[in-house]
Coordinates of C-alpha atoms and ligand atoms in Angstrom, one line a residue:
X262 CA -18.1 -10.9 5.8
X263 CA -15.6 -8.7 4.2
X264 CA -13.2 -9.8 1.2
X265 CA -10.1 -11.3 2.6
X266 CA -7.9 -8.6 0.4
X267 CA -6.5 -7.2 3.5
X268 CA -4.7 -8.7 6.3
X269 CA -5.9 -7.3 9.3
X270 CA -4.3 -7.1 12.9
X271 CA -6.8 -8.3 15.9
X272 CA -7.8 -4.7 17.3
X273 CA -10.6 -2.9 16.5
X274 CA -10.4 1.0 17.5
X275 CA -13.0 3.7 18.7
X276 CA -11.7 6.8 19.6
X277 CA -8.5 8.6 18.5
X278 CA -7.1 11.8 20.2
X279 CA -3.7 13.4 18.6
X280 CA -1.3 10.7 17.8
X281 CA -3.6 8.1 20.5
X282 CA -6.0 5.3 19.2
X283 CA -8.2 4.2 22.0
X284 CA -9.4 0.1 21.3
X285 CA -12.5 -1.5 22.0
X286 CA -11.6 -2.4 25.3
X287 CA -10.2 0.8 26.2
X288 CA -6.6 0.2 25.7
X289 CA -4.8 3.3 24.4
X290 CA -2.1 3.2 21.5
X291 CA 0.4 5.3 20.0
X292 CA -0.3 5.7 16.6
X293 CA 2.8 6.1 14.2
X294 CA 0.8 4.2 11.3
X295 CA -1.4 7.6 10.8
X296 CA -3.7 5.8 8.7
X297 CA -1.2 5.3 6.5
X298 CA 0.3 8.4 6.2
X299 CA -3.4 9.9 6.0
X300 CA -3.7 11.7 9.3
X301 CA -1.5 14.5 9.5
X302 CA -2.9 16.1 12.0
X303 CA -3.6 13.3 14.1
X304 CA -7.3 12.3 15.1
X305 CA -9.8 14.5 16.3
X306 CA -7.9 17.5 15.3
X307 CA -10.7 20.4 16.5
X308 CA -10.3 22.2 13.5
X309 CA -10.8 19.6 11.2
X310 CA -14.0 18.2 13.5
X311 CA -15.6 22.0 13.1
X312 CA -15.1 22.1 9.2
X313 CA -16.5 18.5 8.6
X314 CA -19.6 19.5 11.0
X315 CA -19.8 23.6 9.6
X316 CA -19.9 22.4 5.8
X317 CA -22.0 19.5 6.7
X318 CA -24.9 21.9 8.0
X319 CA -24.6 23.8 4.8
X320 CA -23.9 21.2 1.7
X321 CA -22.1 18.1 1.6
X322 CA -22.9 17.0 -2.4
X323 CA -24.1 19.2 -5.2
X324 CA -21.9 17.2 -8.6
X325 CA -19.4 18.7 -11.1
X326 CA -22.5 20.3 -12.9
X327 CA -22.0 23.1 -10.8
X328 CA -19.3 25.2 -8.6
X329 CA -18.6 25.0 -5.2
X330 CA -17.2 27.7 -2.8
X331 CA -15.1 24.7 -0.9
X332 CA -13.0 23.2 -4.3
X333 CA -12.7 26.9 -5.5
X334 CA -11.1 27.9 -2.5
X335 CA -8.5 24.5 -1.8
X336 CA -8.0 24.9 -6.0
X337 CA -6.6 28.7 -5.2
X338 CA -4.6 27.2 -2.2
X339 CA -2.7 24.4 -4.1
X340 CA -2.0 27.0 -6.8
X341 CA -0.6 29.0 -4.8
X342 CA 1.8 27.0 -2.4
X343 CA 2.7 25.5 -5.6
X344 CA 4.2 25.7 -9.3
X345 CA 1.1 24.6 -10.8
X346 CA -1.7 26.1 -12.5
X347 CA -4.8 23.5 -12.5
X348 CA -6.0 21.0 -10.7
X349 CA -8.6 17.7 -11.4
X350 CA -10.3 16.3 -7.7
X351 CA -10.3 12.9 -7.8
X352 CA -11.5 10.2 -4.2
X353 CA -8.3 8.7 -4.1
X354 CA -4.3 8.1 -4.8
X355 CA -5.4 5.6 -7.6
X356 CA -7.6 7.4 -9.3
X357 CA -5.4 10.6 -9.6
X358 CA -2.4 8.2 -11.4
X359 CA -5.2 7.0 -13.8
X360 CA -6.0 10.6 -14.8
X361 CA -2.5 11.8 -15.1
X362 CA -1.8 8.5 -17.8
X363 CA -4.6 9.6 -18.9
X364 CA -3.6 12.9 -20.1
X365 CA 0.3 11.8 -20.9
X366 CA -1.7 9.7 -23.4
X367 CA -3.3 11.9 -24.6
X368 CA -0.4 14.7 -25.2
X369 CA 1.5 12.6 -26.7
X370 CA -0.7 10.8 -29.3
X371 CA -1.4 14.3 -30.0
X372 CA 2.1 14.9 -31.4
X373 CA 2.3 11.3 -33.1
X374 CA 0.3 8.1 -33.4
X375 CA 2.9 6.1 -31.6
X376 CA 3.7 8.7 -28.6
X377 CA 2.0 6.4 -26.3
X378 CA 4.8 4.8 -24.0
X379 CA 5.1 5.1 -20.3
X380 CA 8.2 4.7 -18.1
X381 CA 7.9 3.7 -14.7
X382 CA 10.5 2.6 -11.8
X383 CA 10.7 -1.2 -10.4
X384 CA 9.6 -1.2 -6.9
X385 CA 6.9 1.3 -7.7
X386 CA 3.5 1.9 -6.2
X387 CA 0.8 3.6 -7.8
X388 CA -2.4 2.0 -6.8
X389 CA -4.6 -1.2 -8.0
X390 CA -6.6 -0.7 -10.9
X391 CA -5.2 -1.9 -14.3
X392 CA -3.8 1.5 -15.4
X393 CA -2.1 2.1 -12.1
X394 CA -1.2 -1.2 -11.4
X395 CA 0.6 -1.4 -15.1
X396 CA 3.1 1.2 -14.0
X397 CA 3.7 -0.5 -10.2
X398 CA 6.9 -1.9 -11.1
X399 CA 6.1 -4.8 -8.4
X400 CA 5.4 -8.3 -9.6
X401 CA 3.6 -9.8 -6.8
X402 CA 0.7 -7.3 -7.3
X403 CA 0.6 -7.6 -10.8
X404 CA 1.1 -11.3 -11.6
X405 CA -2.8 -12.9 -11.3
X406 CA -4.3 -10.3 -13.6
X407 CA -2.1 -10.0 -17.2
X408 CA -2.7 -8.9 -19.5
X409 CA -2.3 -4.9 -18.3
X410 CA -1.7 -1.8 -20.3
X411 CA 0.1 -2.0 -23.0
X412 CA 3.3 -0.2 -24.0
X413 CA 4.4 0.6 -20.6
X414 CA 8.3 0.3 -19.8
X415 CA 10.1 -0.6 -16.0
X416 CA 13.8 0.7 -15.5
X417 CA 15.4 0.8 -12.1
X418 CA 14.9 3.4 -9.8
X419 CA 17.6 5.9 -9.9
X420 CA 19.7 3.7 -12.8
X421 CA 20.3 6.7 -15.2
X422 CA 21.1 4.3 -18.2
X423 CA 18.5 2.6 -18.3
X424 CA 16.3 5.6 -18.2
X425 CA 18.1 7.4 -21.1
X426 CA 18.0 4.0 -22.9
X427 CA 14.3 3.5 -22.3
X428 CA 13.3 6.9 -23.4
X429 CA 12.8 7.4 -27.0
X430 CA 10.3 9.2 -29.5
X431 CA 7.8 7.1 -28.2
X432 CA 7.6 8.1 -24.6
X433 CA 4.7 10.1 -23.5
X434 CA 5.2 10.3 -19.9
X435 CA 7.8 8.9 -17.4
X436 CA 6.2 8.2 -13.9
X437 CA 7.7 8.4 -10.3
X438 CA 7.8 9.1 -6.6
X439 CA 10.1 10.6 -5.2
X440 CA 10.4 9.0 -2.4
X441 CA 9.6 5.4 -2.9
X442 CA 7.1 4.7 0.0
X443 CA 5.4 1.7 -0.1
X444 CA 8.2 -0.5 -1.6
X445 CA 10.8 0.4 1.6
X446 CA 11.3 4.6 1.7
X447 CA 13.4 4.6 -0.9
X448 CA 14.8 8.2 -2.0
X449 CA 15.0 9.1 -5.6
X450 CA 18.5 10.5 -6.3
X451 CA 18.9 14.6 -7.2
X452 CA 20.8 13.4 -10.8
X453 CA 18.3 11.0 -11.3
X454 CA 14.9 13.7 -10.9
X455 CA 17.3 15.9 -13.2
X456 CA 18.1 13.4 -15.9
X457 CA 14.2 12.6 -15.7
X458 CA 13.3 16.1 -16.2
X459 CA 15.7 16.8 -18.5
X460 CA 14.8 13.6 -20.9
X461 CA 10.9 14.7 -20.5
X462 CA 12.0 18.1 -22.1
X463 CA 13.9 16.5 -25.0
X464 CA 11.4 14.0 -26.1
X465 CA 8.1 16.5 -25.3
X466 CA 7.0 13.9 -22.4
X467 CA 5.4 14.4 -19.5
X468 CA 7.0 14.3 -16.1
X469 CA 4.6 12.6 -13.7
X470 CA 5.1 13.0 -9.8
X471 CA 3.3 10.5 -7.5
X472 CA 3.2 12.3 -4.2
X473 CA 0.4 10.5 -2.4
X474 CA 2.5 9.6 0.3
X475 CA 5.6 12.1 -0.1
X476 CA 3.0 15.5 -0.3
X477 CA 1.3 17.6 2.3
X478 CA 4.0 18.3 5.2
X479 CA 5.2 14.6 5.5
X480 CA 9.0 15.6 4.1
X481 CA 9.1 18.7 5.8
X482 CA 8.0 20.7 3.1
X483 CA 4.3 21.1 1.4
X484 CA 5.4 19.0 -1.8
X485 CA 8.6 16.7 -2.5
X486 CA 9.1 17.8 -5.4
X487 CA 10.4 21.7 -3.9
X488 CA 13.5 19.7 -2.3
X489 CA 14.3 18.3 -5.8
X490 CA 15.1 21.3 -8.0
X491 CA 12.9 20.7 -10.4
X492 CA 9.1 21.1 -11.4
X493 CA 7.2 17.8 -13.0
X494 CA 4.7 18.8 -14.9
X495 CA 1.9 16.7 -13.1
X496 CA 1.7 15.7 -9.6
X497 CA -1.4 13.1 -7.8
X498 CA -2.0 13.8 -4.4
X499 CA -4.4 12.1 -2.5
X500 CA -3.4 10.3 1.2
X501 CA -3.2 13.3 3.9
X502 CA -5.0 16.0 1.6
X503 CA -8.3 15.2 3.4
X504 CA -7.5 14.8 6.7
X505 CA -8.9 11.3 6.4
X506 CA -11.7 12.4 4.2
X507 CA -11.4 11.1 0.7
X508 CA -10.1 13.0 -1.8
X509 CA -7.2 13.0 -4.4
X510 CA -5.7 15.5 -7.1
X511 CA -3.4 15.9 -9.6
X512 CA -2.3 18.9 -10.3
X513 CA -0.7 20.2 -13.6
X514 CA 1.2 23.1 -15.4
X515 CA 1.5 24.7 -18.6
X516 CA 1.3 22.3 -21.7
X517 CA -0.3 19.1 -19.0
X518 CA -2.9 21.4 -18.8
X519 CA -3.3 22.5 -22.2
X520 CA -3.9 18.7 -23.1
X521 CA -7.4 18.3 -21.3
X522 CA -10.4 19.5 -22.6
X523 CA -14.1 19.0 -21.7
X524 CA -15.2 15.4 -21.3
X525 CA -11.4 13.8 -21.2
X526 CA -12.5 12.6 -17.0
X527 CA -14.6 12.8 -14.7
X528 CA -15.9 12.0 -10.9
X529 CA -19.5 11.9 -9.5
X530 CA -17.7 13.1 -5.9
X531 CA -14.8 14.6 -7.0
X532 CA -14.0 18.0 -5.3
X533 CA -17.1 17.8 -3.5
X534 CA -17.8 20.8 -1.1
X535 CA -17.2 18.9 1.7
X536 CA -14.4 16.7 1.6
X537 CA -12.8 20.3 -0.5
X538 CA -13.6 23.0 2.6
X539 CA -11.7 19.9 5.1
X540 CA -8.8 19.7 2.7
X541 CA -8.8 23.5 3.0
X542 CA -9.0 23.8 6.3
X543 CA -6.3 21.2 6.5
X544 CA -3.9 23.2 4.1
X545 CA -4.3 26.1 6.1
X546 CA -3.2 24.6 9.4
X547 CA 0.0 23.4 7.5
X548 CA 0.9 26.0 5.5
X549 CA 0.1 28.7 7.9
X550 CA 1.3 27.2 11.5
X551 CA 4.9 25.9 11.8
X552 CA 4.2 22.2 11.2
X553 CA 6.3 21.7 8.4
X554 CA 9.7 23.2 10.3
X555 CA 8.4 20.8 13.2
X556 CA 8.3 17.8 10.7
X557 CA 11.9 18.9 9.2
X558 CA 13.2 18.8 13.4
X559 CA 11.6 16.0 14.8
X560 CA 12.2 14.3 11.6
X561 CA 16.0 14.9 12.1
X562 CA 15.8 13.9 15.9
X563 CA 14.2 10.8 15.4
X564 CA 16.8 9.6 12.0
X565 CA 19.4 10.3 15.3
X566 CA 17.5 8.6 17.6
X567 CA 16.7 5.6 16.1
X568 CA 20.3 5.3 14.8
X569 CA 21.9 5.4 18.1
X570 CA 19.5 3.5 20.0
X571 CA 18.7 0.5 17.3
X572 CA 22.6 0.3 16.1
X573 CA 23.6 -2.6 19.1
X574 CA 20.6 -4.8 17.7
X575 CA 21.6 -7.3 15.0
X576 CA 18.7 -6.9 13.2
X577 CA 18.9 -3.5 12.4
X578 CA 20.1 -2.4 9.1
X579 CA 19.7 1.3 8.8
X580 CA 17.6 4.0 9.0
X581 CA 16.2 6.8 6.4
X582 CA 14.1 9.1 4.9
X583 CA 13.2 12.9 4.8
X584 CA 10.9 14.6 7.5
X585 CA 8.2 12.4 9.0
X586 CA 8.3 9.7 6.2
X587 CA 11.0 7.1 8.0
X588 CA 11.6 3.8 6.9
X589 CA 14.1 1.7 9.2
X590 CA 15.7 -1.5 7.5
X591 CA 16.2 -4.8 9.5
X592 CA 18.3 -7.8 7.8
X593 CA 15.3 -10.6 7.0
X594 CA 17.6 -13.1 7.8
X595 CA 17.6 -12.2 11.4
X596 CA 14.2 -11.2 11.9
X597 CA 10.9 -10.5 9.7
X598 CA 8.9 -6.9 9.6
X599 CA 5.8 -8.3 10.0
X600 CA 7.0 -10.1 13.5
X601 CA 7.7 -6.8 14.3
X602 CA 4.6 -5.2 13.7
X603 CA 3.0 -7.9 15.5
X604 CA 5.1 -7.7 18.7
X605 CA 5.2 -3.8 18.8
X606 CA 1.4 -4.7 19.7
X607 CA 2.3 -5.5 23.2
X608 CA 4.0 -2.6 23.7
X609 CA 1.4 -0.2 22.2
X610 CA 2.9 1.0 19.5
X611 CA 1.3 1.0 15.8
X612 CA 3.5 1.2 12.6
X613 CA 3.9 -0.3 9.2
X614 CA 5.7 -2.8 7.3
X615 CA 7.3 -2.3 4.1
X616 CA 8.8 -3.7 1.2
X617 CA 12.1 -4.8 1.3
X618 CA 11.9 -5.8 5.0
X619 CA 11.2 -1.9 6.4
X620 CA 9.2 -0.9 9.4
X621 CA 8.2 2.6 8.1
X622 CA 7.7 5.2 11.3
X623 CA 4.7 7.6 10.1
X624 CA 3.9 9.8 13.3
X625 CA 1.0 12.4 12.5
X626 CA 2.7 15.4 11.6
X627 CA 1.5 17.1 15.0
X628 CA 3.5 14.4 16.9
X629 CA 5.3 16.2 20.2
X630 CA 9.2 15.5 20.3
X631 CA 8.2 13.5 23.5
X632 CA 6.1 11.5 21.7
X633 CA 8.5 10.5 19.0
X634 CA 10.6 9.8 21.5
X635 CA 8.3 7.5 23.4
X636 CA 7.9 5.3 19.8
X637 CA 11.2 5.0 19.4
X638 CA 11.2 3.4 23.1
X639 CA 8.9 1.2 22.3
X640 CA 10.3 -0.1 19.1
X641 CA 13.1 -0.7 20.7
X642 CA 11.9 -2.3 24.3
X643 CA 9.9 -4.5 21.1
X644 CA 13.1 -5.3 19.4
X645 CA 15.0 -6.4 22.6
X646 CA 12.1 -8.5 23.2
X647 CA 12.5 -10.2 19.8
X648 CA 16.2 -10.5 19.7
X649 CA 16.2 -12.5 22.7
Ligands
PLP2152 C1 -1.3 5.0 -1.3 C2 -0.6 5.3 -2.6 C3 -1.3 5.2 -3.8 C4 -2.7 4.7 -3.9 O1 -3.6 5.6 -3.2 P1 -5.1 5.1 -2.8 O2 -5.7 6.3 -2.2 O3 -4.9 4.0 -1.9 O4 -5.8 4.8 -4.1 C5 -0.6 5.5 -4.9 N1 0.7 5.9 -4.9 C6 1.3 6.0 -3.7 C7 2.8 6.5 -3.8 C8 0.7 5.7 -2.5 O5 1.4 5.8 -1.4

């Protein structure tokens, strides 16, 4: 038996195509969960099937003992498509936040004893282990398993106060994402990211930018972070890097990557040639194709969409987000997410609940117009079910 950590949802799938799951019985869905924001490119894109099988005849696993053609060649990619200079592989979004505390640490206690505090956002996510979980400004995941780090600080996402009060000598790092995704798709606001970086210059901290979920095409651009004006000095990716092989990063620039020197982390599988030369192979279908202006347009059609067709139901609060990463908000008065979920089932439809009573629409990034569409139709043939 498996842990009962996760609640699952009675279907067990076999065979995926594009944005299509196919069940054990042979029923075929429309996926707009994507793995959690994992599968950009939907499932069984060809390219990624031929690099998984290529780089599998030739090496999966040789350790960080040595170099590898597959994590020299993403590293050059993700330097180049972005404002960073290194990169660290880790297996997962978790495990990139825990090396990015890591090193904030580690900066700041270089500068002073006491330089250890870290800033993070109420209705945060960063992962599950103790370090992560200290910043995840949620208290239902946190409450069984006090005491966490110490000297970490919550302020309110995008309260500007509160972050200039909470930042002091002390801070080593302040943590965010800029789009809050697992708490309800919540958008960090432009003066907020500024006062942010702006603080992080005056107090030598380190900006840290959680794009798990926000990186890699899903906001219509590679990284978040470029619609933001400004640069945070480390960024964890993980999520959609792999094309649903399991990897993480975090990136960093200038003094971030001046802090780490040998034997500060490390990672038995981390930047393996394998799951590196599918990331690669992944990058280079979105950076060079035109997936990303596709994301930005059907992104845009769908915000429409969903706003005209969903503003007669009761339930239906509003709608937002940037690109492919859509949340829509329903009053939980009038009906729950989860239900939702549940009865979008019937119709064939697969997407995610969020916090704050959020159904968050996360079509691969290779989702047709049509396709969209046809979600949209169902959520909504689901919704007049439910409302009546
Ligand atoms: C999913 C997610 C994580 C955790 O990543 P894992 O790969 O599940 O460890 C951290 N931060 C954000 C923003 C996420 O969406």
């Amino acid at each position: 038996m498996l842990l009962p950590v996760y609640r699952r949802l009675p279907l067990t799938f076999v065979s995926g195509e594009g944005s299509w799951l196919y069940d054990d019985k042979g029923e075929k869905y429309l996926d707009f969960v994507s793995g959690v924001a994992v599968n950009a490119l939907g499932h069984s894109h060809p390219k990624i099937i031929q690099a998984i099988q290529s780089q599998a005849e030739n090496l999966i696993h040789v350790s960080n003992l040595f170099h590898n053609e597959g994590e020299w060649k993403l590293t050059q990619q993700l330097i180049d498509q972005s404002d960073f200079d290194h990169v660290f592989y880790t297996n997962s979004g978790t495990e990139s936040i825990e090396f990015a505390l890591k090193i904030a640490r580690k900066h700041g206690r270089s500068l002073h004893k006491d330089k250890t505090e870290i800033i993070f956002m109420e209705n945060s996510f960063h992962g599950r282990t103790f370090g992560a979980l200290s910043v995840t400004g949620q208290e239902k995941y946190q409450a069984e398993f006090h005491p966490l780090l110490p000297n970490v600080k919550m302020v309110p996402f995008n309260d500007i106060e509160a972050l200039e009060c909470a930042v002091s000598d002390r801070t080593c790092a302040i943590i965010m994402e800029p789009i809050q995704g697992e708490s309800g798709v919540n958008l960090a606001h432009q003066e907020f990211v500024l006062k942010a970086r702006e603080l992080c210059d005056d107090y030598d901290a380190f900006l840290i930018f959680d794009e798990i979920q926000t990186g890699i095409g899903r906001t219509g651009t590679l990284f978040m972070y470029q619609q933001l004006n400004v640069i945070p000095d480390i960024m964890a990716l993980a999520k959609a890097l792999g094309g649903g092989m399991p990897i993480g990063a975090i990136l960093t620039r200038q003094a971030a990557s001046y802090a780490v020197s040998y034997g500060d982390h490390g990672s038995t599988y981390g930047g393996n040639p394998l799951v590196c030369t599918v990331a690669s192979t992944l990058i280079t279908e979105i950076t060079e194709s035109a997936i990303m202006t596709h994301v930005a347009e059907v992104g845009a059609f769908a915000k429409t969409e969903i706003q005209k067709r969903f503003q007669a139901f009761d339930s239906f609060v509003e709608v937002r987000g940037v690109g492919l990463m859509i949340g829509i908000v329903f009053d939980e008065s009038k009906i729950l997410n989860t239900e939702i979920v549940h009865a979008a089932l019937q119709e064939k439809l697969l997407v995610i609940s969020g916090g704050n009573n959020i159904i968050r629409f996360y079509p691969p990034l290779i989702a047709t117009q049509d396709e969209i569409l046809d979600g949209i139709i169902r959520l909504e043939k689901t919704l007049k079910r439910l409302e009546k």
